[in-house]
CSV table of C-alpha atoms and ligand atoms in Angstrom, one decimal:
chain,number,residue,atom,x,y,z
T,1,MET,CA,74.6,137.5,58.2
T,2,GLY,CA,74.4,136.3,62.1
T,3,ASN,CA,75.4,134.7,65.0
T,4,TYR,CA,75.9,130.9,64.0
T,5,PHE,CA,77.0,129.8,67.5
T,6,GLN,CA,73.8,128.7,68.4
T,7,PRO,CA,73.8,127.8,71.9
T,8,GLU,CA,70.2,126.6,72.1
T,9,ILE,CA,70.9,123.8,69.6
T,10,GLU,CA,74.8,123.5,70.2
T,11,THR,CA,74.8,123.1,73.8
T,12,MET,CA,71.4,121.5,74.1
T,13,PRO,CA,71.0,118.7,76.9
T,14,LEU,CA,71.3,115.5,75.6
T,15,GLU,CA,67.5,114.3,76.3
T,16,GLN,CA,66.5,117.5,74.6
T,17,LEU,CA,68.4,116.5,71.6
T,18,LYS,CA,67.3,113.2,71.5
T,19,VAL,CA,63.7,114.4,71.6
T,20,LEU,CA,64.5,116.7,68.5
T,21,GLN,CA,66.1,114.2,66.5
T,22,SER,CA,63.5,111.6,67.2
T,23,GLU,CA,60.9,114.1,66.2
T,24,ARG,CA,62.6,114.8,62.8
T,25,LEU,CA,63.7,111.3,62.2
T,26,VAL,CA,60.3,110.1,62.4
T,27,GLU,CA,59.1,113.1,60.0
T,28,GLN,CA,61.9,112.2,57.6
T,29,VAL,CA,61.6,108.4,57.6
T,30,LYS,CA,58.1,109.0,56.5
T,31,TYR,CA,58.7,111.7,54.3
T,32,VAL,CA,61.1,109.4,52.2
T,33,TYR,CA,59.0,106.3,52.3
T,34,ASP,CA,56.3,108.4,50.9
T,35,HIS,CA,58.6,110.4,48.3
T,36,VAL,CA,61.5,107.9,47.2
T,37,LYS,CA,60.4,105.1,45.4
T,38,PHE,CA,63.8,103.3,46.2
T,39,TYR,CA,63.0,104.0,49.9
T,40,HIS,CA,59.5,102.4,49.9
T,41,ASP,CA,60.8,99.4,48.3
T,42,LYS,CA,64.2,99.0,50.4
T,43,MET,CA,62.0,99.5,53.4
T,44,ASP,CA,59.4,97.0,52.3
T,45,GLU,CA,62.1,94.6,51.4
T,46,ALA,CA,63.6,94.7,54.9
T,47,GLY,CA,60.3,94.6,56.4
T,48,VAL,CA,60.2,97.7,58.5
T,49,LYS,CA,57.4,100.4,58.0
T,50,PRO,CA,57.6,104.2,58.8
T,51,TRP,CA,55.4,103.5,61.8
T,52,ASP,CA,57.9,101.2,63.2
T,53,ILE,CA,60.1,104.1,63.6
T,54,HIS,CA,59.1,105.9,67.1
T,55,GLY,CA,62.7,107.7,67.6
T,56,VAL,CA,66.3,107.4,67.5
T,57,GLU,CA,66.4,104.0,69.4
T,58,ASP,CA,64.4,102.7,66.6
T,59,LEU,CA,67.4,103.7,63.6
T,60,HIS,CA,69.1,100.3,63.9
T,61,LYS,CA,65.7,99.0,62.3
T,62,LEU,CA,66.2,100.7,58.9
T,63,PRO,CA,68.4,99.1,56.1
T,64,PHE,CA,71.9,100.6,55.3
T,65,ILE,CA,72.6,102.1,52.1
T,66,ASN,CA,76.0,102.4,50.6
T,67,LYS,CA,77.8,104.0,47.4
T,68,ASP,CA,76.8,101.3,45.2
T,69,ASP,CA,73.2,101.9,45.7
T,70,LEU,CA,73.7,105.6,45.1
T,71,ARG,CA,75.3,104.6,41.6
T,72,ASP,CA,72.4,102.5,41.0
T,73,GLN,CA,70.2,105.3,41.5
T,74,TYR,CA,71.8,107.7,39.5
T,75,PRO,CA,71.3,110.6,38.6
T,76,TYR,CA,67.7,111.0,40.0
T,77,GLY,CA,66.6,107.9,41.8
T,78,LEU,CA,67.0,109.3,45.1
T,79,LEU,CA,65.5,112.6,44.9
T,80,GLY,CA,63.0,113.6,47.4
T,81,VAL,CA,61.5,116.7,45.7
T,82,PRO,CA,60.4,117.5,42.2
T,83,LEU,CA,63.3,118.6,40.3
T,84,SER,CA,61.9,122.0,39.8
T,85,GLU,CA,62.2,122.5,43.9
T,86,CYS,CA,66.1,121.7,43.3
T,87,VAL,CA,68.7,124.4,43.0
T,88,ARG,CA,72.0,123.2,43.2
T,89,ILE,CA,73.9,119.7,42.5
T,90,GLN,CA,77.6,119.1,44.1
T,91,SER,CA,79.7,116.2,43.2
T,92,THR,CA,82.4,114.2,44.3
T,93,SER,CA,85.9,114.3,42.8
T,94,GLY,CA,86.4,110.6,40.8
T,95,THR,CA,85.3,109.3,37.8
T,96,THR,CA,82.0,108.9,35.8
T,97,GLY,CA,81.7,105.3,37.1
T,98,ARG,CA,82.2,106.3,41.0
T,99,ARG,CA,80.9,110.2,40.5
T,100,VAL,CA,77.9,110.6,43.2
T,101,VAL,CA,75.6,113.4,42.4
T,102,ALA,CA,74.2,115.5,45.6
T,103,PHE,CA,70.9,117.5,44.9
T,104,TYR,CA,70.0,120.6,47.1
T,105,THR,CA,67.0,122.7,47.5
T,106,GLN,CA,67.4,126.0,49.0
T,107,ALA,CA,66.6,125.1,52.3
T,108,ASP,CA,69.2,122.3,51.9
T,109,LEU,CA,71.7,124.9,51.3
T,110,ASP,CA,70.7,127.1,54.2
T,111,VAL,CA,71.3,124.2,56.1
T,112,TRP,CA,74.6,123.2,54.5
T,113,GLU,CA,75.9,127.0,55.0
T,114,GLU,CA,74.5,127.1,58.3
T,115,CYS,CA,76.8,124.3,59.6
T,116,CYS,CA,80.0,125.8,58.0
T,117,ALA,CA,79.1,129.2,59.7
T,118,ARG,CA,78.8,127.3,62.7
T,119,ALA,CA,82.2,125.9,62.1
T,120,ILE,CA,83.6,129.2,61.3
T,121,MET,CA,82.5,130.6,64.1
T,122,ALA,CA,83.9,127.5,66.4
T,123,ALA,CA,87.3,128.9,64.7
T,124,GLY,CA,86.8,132.1,66.2
T,125,GLY,CA,85.3,134.0,63.1
T,126,THR,CA,83.3,136.9,63.4
T,127,LYS,CA,81.8,139.4,60.8
T,128,GLU,CA,85.5,141.3,61.5
T,129,ASP,CA,87.0,138.5,59.5
T,130,VAL,CA,88.6,138.2,56.3
T,131,VAL,CA,87.8,134.5,55.2
T,132,HIS,CA,90.0,133.4,52.5
T,133,VAL,CA,88.6,130.1,50.7
T,134,CYS,CA,91.1,127.9,48.8
T,135,TYR,CA,89.6,124.9,48.6
T,136,GLY,CA,88.3,124.1,44.9
T,137,TYR,CA,85.0,125.6,43.8
T,138,GLY,CA,82.8,124.0,41.2
T,139,LEU,CA,81.6,120.5,41.6
T,140,PHE,CA,83.7,120.0,44.9
T,141,THR,CA,81.7,121.1,48.2
T,142,GLY,CA,84.8,122.6,49.8
T,143,GLY,CA,84.9,126.2,48.0
T,144,PRO,CA,81.2,126.6,47.7
T,145,GLY,CA,80.4,125.2,51.2
T,146,LEU,CA,82.8,127.4,53.3
T,147,ASN,CA,82.2,130.4,51.0
T,148,GLY,CA,78.3,130.0,51.8
T,149,GLY,CA,79.4,129.7,55.6
T,150,SER,CA,81.6,132.9,55.4
T,151,HIS,CA,78.8,134.8,54.0
T,152,LYS,CA,76.1,133.8,57.0
T,153,VAL,CA,78.8,134.7,59.5
T,154,GLY,CA,79.2,138.2,57.3
T,155,CYS,CA,83.0,137.8,57.0
T,156,LEU,CA,84.4,139.3,54.3
T,157,THR,CA,84.6,136.4,51.5
T,158,LEU,CA,87.7,135.9,49.1
T,159,PRO,CA,86.5,133.1,46.9
T,160,MET,CA,90.2,132.4,46.0
T,161,SER,CA,89.5,128.8,44.7
T,162,SER,CA,92.6,126.5,44.6
T,163,GLY,CA,96.1,127.3,42.9
T,164,ASN,CA,98.1,129.8,41.7
T,165,THR,CA,99.9,130.4,45.1
T,166,GLU,CA,101.6,133.9,43.9
T,167,ARG,CA,98.4,135.2,43.8
T,168,GLN,CA,97.1,133.6,47.1
T,169,LEU,CA,100.0,135.3,48.8
T,170,GLN,CA,99.1,138.6,47.0
T,171,PHE,CA,95.6,138.7,48.2
T,172,MET,CA,96.4,137.1,51.8
T,173,GLU,CA,99.0,140.3,52.4
T,174,ASP,CA,97.1,143.0,50.5
T,175,LEU,CA,93.4,142.2,52.2
T,176,GLY,CA,94.7,140.8,55.2
T,177,SER,CA,93.1,137.5,55.1
T,178,THR,CA,92.4,136.4,59.1
T,179,ILE,CA,91.2,132.9,58.2
T,180,LEU,CA,92.4,130.2,55.7
T,181,CYS,CA,90.0,127.4,54.5
T,182,CYS,CA,91.7,124.8,52.5
T,183,THR,CA,93.2,121.1,52.4
T,184,PRO,CA,95.8,120.7,55.1
T,185,SER,CA,98.2,120.1,52.3
T,186,TYR,CA,97.6,122.9,50.6
T,187,ALA,CA,97.9,124.7,53.8
T,188,ALA,CA,101.4,123.4,54.5
T,189,ASN,CA,102.3,124.3,51.0
T,190,LEU,CA,101.1,127.9,51.6
T,191,GLY,CA,103.0,128.1,54.8
T,192,GLU,CA,106.4,127.0,53.2
T,193,SER,CA,106.2,129.5,50.4
T,194,ILE,CA,105.3,132.3,52.8
T,195,VAL,CA,108.6,131.2,55.2
T,196,ALA,CA,110.6,131.0,51.8
T,197,ARG,CA,109.4,134.6,50.6
T,198,GLY,CA,109.8,135.9,54.2
T,199,LEU,CA,106.5,137.2,54.2
T,200,LYS,CA,105.3,136.0,57.8
T,201,ASP,CA,105.5,139.4,59.3
T,202,LYS,CA,103.1,140.5,56.5
T,203,ILE,CA,100.4,138.0,57.0
T,204,LYS,CA,97.5,138.4,59.6
T,205,LEU,CA,96.0,134.7,59.5
T,206,LYS,CA,95.2,133.5,62.9
T,207,ALA,CA,93.1,130.5,62.0
T,208,GLY,CA,92.6,127.8,59.4
T,209,ILE,CA,89.7,125.6,58.7
T,210,PHE,CA,91.3,122.6,57.3
T,211,GLY,CA,89.7,119.2,55.9
T,212,ALA,CA,88.8,117.0,52.9
T,213,GLU,CA,91.8,114.6,53.3
T,214,PRO,CA,93.3,112.9,56.5
T,215,TRP,CA,96.1,114.7,58.1
T,216,THR,CA,98.0,113.7,61.2
T,217,GLU,CA,98.6,115.7,64.6
T,218,GLU,CA,102.3,116.1,63.4
T,219,MET,CA,101.1,117.8,60.6
T,220,ARG,CA,98.6,120.3,62.4
T,221,HIS,CA,101.6,121.4,64.9
T,222,ASN,CA,103.9,122.0,61.7
T,223,ILE,CA,101.2,124.0,60.0
T,224,GLU,CA,100.3,125.8,63.3
T,225,GLU,CA,103.9,126.7,63.7
T,226,THR,CA,104.7,127.6,60.6
T,227,LEU,CA,101.6,130.1,59.9
T,228,GLY,CA,101.3,131.2,63.4
T,229,ILE,CA,97.6,130.0,63.6
T,230,LYS,CA,95.1,127.8,65.1
T,231,ALA,CA,94.2,124.8,62.6
T,232,TYR,CA,91.1,123.5,63.2
T,233,ASP,CA,89.9,120.1,61.8
T,234,ILE,CA,86.7,119.9,59.5
T,235,TYR,CA,84.9,116.9,58.2
T,236,GLY,CA,82.4,116.0,55.7
T,237,LEU,CA,81.4,114.3,52.6
T,238,THR,CA,79.6,115.3,49.6
T,239,GLU,CA,76.6,112.6,49.9
T,240,ILE,CA,75.6,114.2,53.5
T,241,SER,CA,75.9,117.7,52.3
T,242,GLY,CA,79.9,118.6,52.3
T,243,PRO,CA,82.2,120.5,54.7
T,244,GLY,CA,80.6,121.0,58.0
T,245,VAL,CA,78.9,117.5,59.0
T,246,SER,CA,81.6,118.0,62.0
T,247,PHE,CA,84.0,120.3,63.1
T,248,GLU,CA,86.3,121.0,65.6
T,249,CYS,CA,85.7,123.8,68.6
T,250,GLU,CA,88.9,125.5,70.3
T,251,GLU,CA,89.6,122.4,72.4
T,252,GLN,CA,90.7,120.5,68.9
T,253,LYS,CA,89.7,117.1,70.4
T,254,GLY,CA,87.5,115.8,68.1
T,255,MET,CA,85.0,117.1,65.6
T,256,HIS,CA,81.6,117.9,66.7
T,257,VAL,CA,78.9,116.1,64.7
T,258,GLN,CA,75.9,118.3,63.5
T,259,GLU,CA,73.2,116.4,65.6
T,260,ASP,CA,70.7,118.3,64.8
T,261,HIS,CA,70.7,117.5,60.9
T,262,PHE,CA,72.8,114.6,60.7
T,263,ILE,CA,72.4,111.3,63.4
T,264,PRO,CA,75.8,109.6,63.5
T,265,GLU,CA,76.1,105.6,64.2
T,266,ILE,CA,79.2,103.2,64.2
T,267,ILE,CA,78.9,100.2,63.3
T,268,ASN,CA,81.2,97.0,62.7
T,269,PRO,CA,81.9,97.1,59.0
T,270,GLU,CA,81.9,93.2,58.5
T,271,THR,CA,78.1,92.6,60.4
T,272,GLY,CA,76.5,96.1,60.4
T,273,GLU,CA,76.1,95.7,64.3
T,274,VAL,CA,75.5,99.1,65.9
T,275,LEU,CA,78.8,99.5,68.3
T,276,PRO,CA,78.8,101.4,71.8
T,277,GLU,CA,80.4,104.7,72.1
T,278,GLY,CA,84.0,105.0,71.9
T,279,GLU,CA,84.9,101.9,69.7
T,280,VAL,CA,86.1,102.1,66.3
T,281,GLY,CA,84.2,101.1,63.5
T,282,GLU,CA,82.4,102.6,60.2
T,283,LEU,CA,80.6,105.6,60.5
T,284,VAL,CA,77.1,105.8,59.1
T,285,PHE,CA,75.1,108.9,58.8
T,286,THR,CA,71.3,109.6,58.9
T,287,CYS,CA,70.0,112.9,57.3
T,288,ILE,CA,67.0,114.1,59.1
T,289,THR,CA,66.6,117.3,57.7
T,290,LYS,CA,67.7,117.5,54.0
T,291,LYS,CA,65.2,117.2,51.6
T,292,ALA,CA,66.4,116.8,48.1
T,293,PHE,CA,69.1,114.1,48.6
T,294,PRO,CA,68.0,112.4,51.8
T,295,LEU,CA,70.3,109.7,52.9
T,296,LEU,CA,69.1,107.2,55.8
T,297,ARG,CA,71.8,105.1,57.4
T,298,TYR,CA,74.3,106.0,54.6
T,299,ARG,CA,77.5,104.0,55.0
T,300,THR,CA,80.7,106.5,54.6
T,301,ARG,CA,83.3,104.0,54.9
T,302,ASP,CA,85.4,106.3,57.3
T,303,LEU,CA,86.7,104.5,60.5
T,304,CYS,CA,86.5,106.4,63.5
T,305,TYR,CA,85.1,106.4,66.7
T,306,LEU,CA,82.4,108.7,68.9
T,307,THR,CA,82.6,110.4,72.1
T,308,ARG,CA,79.8,111.8,74.5
T,309,GLU,CA,82.6,113.0,76.9
T,310,LYS,CA,82.0,116.4,78.4
T,311,CYS,CA,83.7,119.2,76.2
T,312,SER,CA,84.9,122.3,77.9
T,313,CYS,CA,83.5,124.3,74.8
T,314,GLY,CA,80.0,124.0,76.0
T,315,ARG,CA,78.9,122.0,73.1
T,316,THR,CA,76.9,118.8,73.9
T,317,HIS,CA,77.0,117.5,70.0
T,318,VAL,CA,78.9,114.1,69.8
T,319,ARG,CA,82.5,114.4,68.9
T,320,MET,CA,84.0,112.1,66.3
T,321,HIS,CA,87.6,111.3,66.3
T,322,LYS,CA,89.4,112.3,62.8
T,323,PRO,CA,89.4,109.4,60.4
T,324,MET,CA,91.4,106.5,61.2
T,325,GLY,CA,91.2,105.1,58.0
T,326,ARG,CA,88.8,103.7,55.6
T,327,SER,CA,86.8,100.0,55.4
T,328,ASP,CA,87.2,100.3,51.3
T,329,ASP,CA,90.1,101.0,49.4
T,330,MET,CA,89.5,104.7,48.4
T,331,MET,CA,92.5,106.9,48.9
T,332,VAL,CA,92.3,110.7,48.9
T,333,VAL,CA,95.3,111.8,46.7
T,334,LYS,CA,95.8,115.8,46.1
T,335,GLY,CA,92.6,116.1,47.7
T,336,VAL,CA,90.9,113.8,44.9
T,337,ASN,CA,88.9,110.4,45.9
T,338,VAL,CA,91.0,107.9,43.9
T,339,TRP,CA,90.1,104.4,43.8
T,340,PRO,CA,92.5,101.5,42.6
T,341,SER,CA,89.6,100.2,40.4
T,342,GLN,CA,89.9,103.4,38.3
T,343,ILE,CA,93.5,103.0,37.7
T,344,GLU,CA,93.0,99.3,36.8
T,345,ALA,CA,90.1,100.3,34.8
T,346,VAL,CA,92.5,102.6,32.1
T,347,LEU,CA,95.5,100.0,32.4
T,348,LEU,CA,93.1,97.3,31.3
T,349,ASN,CA,91.5,99.5,28.8
T,350,GLN,CA,95.0,100.1,27.2
T,351,GLY,CA,95.5,96.4,26.7
T,352,TYR,CA,97.9,95.9,29.9
T,353,GLN,CA,97.1,92.9,32.3
T,354,ALA,CA,96.6,93.6,35.9
T,355,ASN,CA,100.1,93.5,37.0
T,356,TYR,CA,100.6,96.8,38.5
T,357,GLN,CA,101.3,98.9,41.8
T,358,ILE,CA,100.4,102.0,42.8
T,359,VAL,CA,102.9,104.0,45.0
T,360,VAL,CA,101.7,107.0,46.9
T,361,ASP,CA,104.0,109.1,49.0
T,362,ARG,CA,104.2,112.7,50.0
T,363,ILE,CA,107.4,114.9,49.2
T,364,GLY,CA,107.3,117.7,51.0
T,365,ASN,CA,103.7,118.8,51.2
T,366,ASN,CA,102.9,117.5,48.2
T,367,ASP,CA,101.1,114.2,47.2
T,368,THR,CA,102.9,111.7,44.7
T,369,ILE,CA,101.5,109.1,42.8
T,370,GLU,CA,103.2,106.6,40.7
T,371,VAL,CA,101.6,103.6,38.8
T,372,GLN,CA,104.0,100.9,37.7
T,373,VAL,CA,102.6,98.5,35.2
T,374,GLU,CA,104.1,95.6,33.3
T,375,LEU,CA,104.2,95.3,29.8
T,376,THR,CA,102.3,92.3,28.5
T,377,PRO,CA,104.8,89.9,26.3
T,378,GLU,CA,103.0,91.1,23.2
T,379,MET,CA,103.8,94.4,23.7
T,380,VAL,CA,107.6,93.5,24.1
T,381,ALA,CA,107.3,92.0,20.8
T,382,ASP,CA,105.8,94.7,19.3
T,383,ASN,CA,108.1,97.3,18.4
T,384,SER,CA,105.8,100.2,16.8
T,385,LYS,CA,105.4,101.9,20.1
T,386,SER,CA,108.2,103.3,22.5
T,387,VAL,CA,108.1,102.8,26.1
T,388,ALA,CA,107.7,106.9,26.5
T,389,GLU,CA,104.6,106.8,24.0
T,390,ARG,CA,102.9,103.8,26.3
T,391,GLU,CA,103.5,106.0,29.5
T,392,LYS,CA,102.5,109.1,27.8
T,393,LYS,CA,98.9,107.7,26.7
T,394,ILE,CA,98.6,106.4,30.1
T,395,VAL,CA,99.1,109.2,31.9
T,396,ALA,CA,96.7,111.0,29.4
T,397,GLY,CA,94.2,108.0,30.3
T,398,LEU,CA,94.3,108.4,34.1
T,399,LYS,CA,94.2,112.4,33.8
T,400,SER,CA,91.0,112.0,32.1
T,401,MET,CA,89.6,109.2,34.5
T,402,LEU,CA,91.0,110.9,38.0
T,403,GLY,CA,91.6,114.6,36.9
T,404,ILE,CA,95.3,114.6,38.6
T,405,LEU,CA,98.5,114.2,37.2
T,406,VAL,CA,99.7,110.4,37.9
T,407,GLN,CA,103.7,109.5,37.0
T,408,VAL,CA,103.7,106.1,35.3
T,409,LYS,CA,106.4,103.8,34.8
T,410,VAL,CA,105.9,100.9,32.3
T,411,VAL,CA,108.5,98.1,33.6
T,412,GLU,CA,109.5,94.9,32.1
T,413,PRO,CA,107.0,91.6,32.4
T,414,MET,CA,107.6,89.6,35.5
T,415,THR,CA,109.2,92.7,37.7
T,416,ILE,CA,106.1,93.4,39.7
T,417,PRO,CA,106.0,91.3,42.9
T,418,ARG,CA,103.3,88.5,42.5
T,419,SER,CA,101.2,87.9,45.7
T,420,GLU,CA,100.3,84.9,47.2
T,421,GLY,CA,97.2,86.2,49.0
T,422,LYS,CA,95.5,89.3,48.2
T,423,ALA,CA,97.2,91.3,45.6
T,424,LYS,CA,98.6,94.5,47.2
T,425,ARG,CA,98.2,96.8,44.7
T,426,VAL,CA,98.8,100.1,46.8
T,427,VAL,CA,102.0,101.1,48.6
T,428,ASP,CA,100.8,104.1,50.5
T,429,LYS,CA,103.9,105.8,52.2
T,430,ARG,CA,102.4,108.8,53.6
T,431,ASP,CA,101.1,106.8,56.7
T,432,LEU,CA,98.2,109.6,57.3
T,433,TYR,CA,96.0,107.8,59.2
T,434,ARG,CA,97.5,107.7,62.9
N,1,DLL,O1,86.0,116.2,50.9
N,1,DLL,C1,84.2,117.8,51.8
N,1,DLL,C2,85.1,118.3,52.4
N,1,DLL,C3,85.3,119.6,51.8
N,1,DLL,C4,85.5,118.0,53.9
N,1,DLL,C5,85.9,120.6,52.4
N,1,DLL,C6,86.1,119.2,54.5
N,1,DLL,C7,86.4,120.0,54.0
N,1,DLL,P1,84.2,114.6,49.4
N,1,DLL,O2,85.0,114.8,48.1
N,1,DLL,O3,82.8,113.6,48.9
N,1,DLL,O4,83.9,115.7,50.4
N,1,DLL,O5,85.2,113.6,50.3
N,1,DLL,C8,84.5,113.0,51.5
N,1,DLL,O6,86.8,112.6,52.2
N,1,DLL,O7,84.5,110.4,53.4
N,1,DLL,C9,86.7,111.2,53.9
N,1,DLL,O8,87.3,109.7,53.7
N,1,DLL,C10,87.4,112.4,53.6
N,1,DLL,N1,87.6,113.5,54.5
N,1,DLL,C11,87.0,114.6,54.5
N,1,DLL,N2,87.2,115.3,55.5
N,1,DLL,C12,88.3,114.9,56.0
N,1,DLL,C13,89.0,115.3,57.3
N,1,DLL,C14,84.8,116.6,50.8
N,1,DLL,N3,88.7,116.2,57.9
N,1,DLL,C15,85.9,112.1,51.8
N,1,DLL,N4,89.6,114.2,57.9
N,1,DLL,C16,85.5,111.6,53.6
N,1,DLL,C17,90.1,113.1,57.2
N,1,DLL,C18,88.5,113.7,55.6
N,1,DLL,N5,89.5,112.7,55.8
């Protein structure tokens, strides 16, 4: 239990921060070179040795790693410690094919939870607060991360997990929850339910810590107004630890990256060239303290920019703008990471051809996803199965692949528009990256 606003770290002058990062980076690079065969080989291949890295100015010499590398090394290829030192795994949402399993030592868990504790304190949290966590628990990092952070601050923690809105509202009212942690779309959903039930006066919420999916400023204002709270953005990804890699302070003008643990870079996604402050490109992270799953120069595919403009909260850690898009085709739907290729795999597996379209929308505060797929001429000729049966089978296949309910519409051959260039498989009407 403690004070996780750590001025000695969070408001450290830049020159001092660079020294700290450099020391940690040099040590980390040597560590992974000696302990992870994958890195040893990768660095040898790139012609860079640990002794070439003297500080953050040499970071650009290291090779990038990406999700394919993680997949190739699944499950144990990137472990930096013996398995007996690991105490937890977490995993990304998605399929077996795309799943990333991240490992943690006890020290790694402490760092991660400390980052979440900082986020809670930046949102005004103290040990007097009742933190209502309705991110999913389990393999997803949202629940466990904010839960651990809340414990560290000493708040009363309600491990609600997601869903069951009735119960969420009951506990919120009875126990006087003051800080809400969930996805922004669920926050908006809860807000609507609170208004619809006339509960607004009975709810004591003052702040929300919302992330794991893109959301617009309009959505923030909407949530703030409906719930009568201040809504803070929080960012993170399983590969780098989970939520808390960066978070907003009271200024709500970008998220401070926890630079004593993670060094961010922005690169040109085409060329890999490091871009100057303020330019939009792909966000890359190097973990300088993690031991079990120590990723160096990991390409997140999230597009944003960094700024070192002075922040009036006093924190000196660089701020990242909320993700403005992705350099790959991943979508976050209902909080789950979805790749069109996963959907295609299910369809092709069931004998369809790649004539399909995915329509994502947001109705009220709920994401909807519909897959339209053409019957093949053979299927039209085959009367043994009705369209309804076919749709049901695809729904089941997608549910098992993605873990979410997808609406499916089987359509006549030649009804999906054909493309003359790159196929436009996805129509995302949500317009979330603004
Ligand atoms: O979503 C970790 C998390 C949990 C963050 C709870 C915040 C709160 P993954 O499931 O691995 O981890 O998904 C990571 O989600 O690369 C982004 O594309 C997206 N994402 C995460 N936070 C934000 C955010 C968690 N605040 C992927 N705004 C990332 C926009 C976000 N996109």
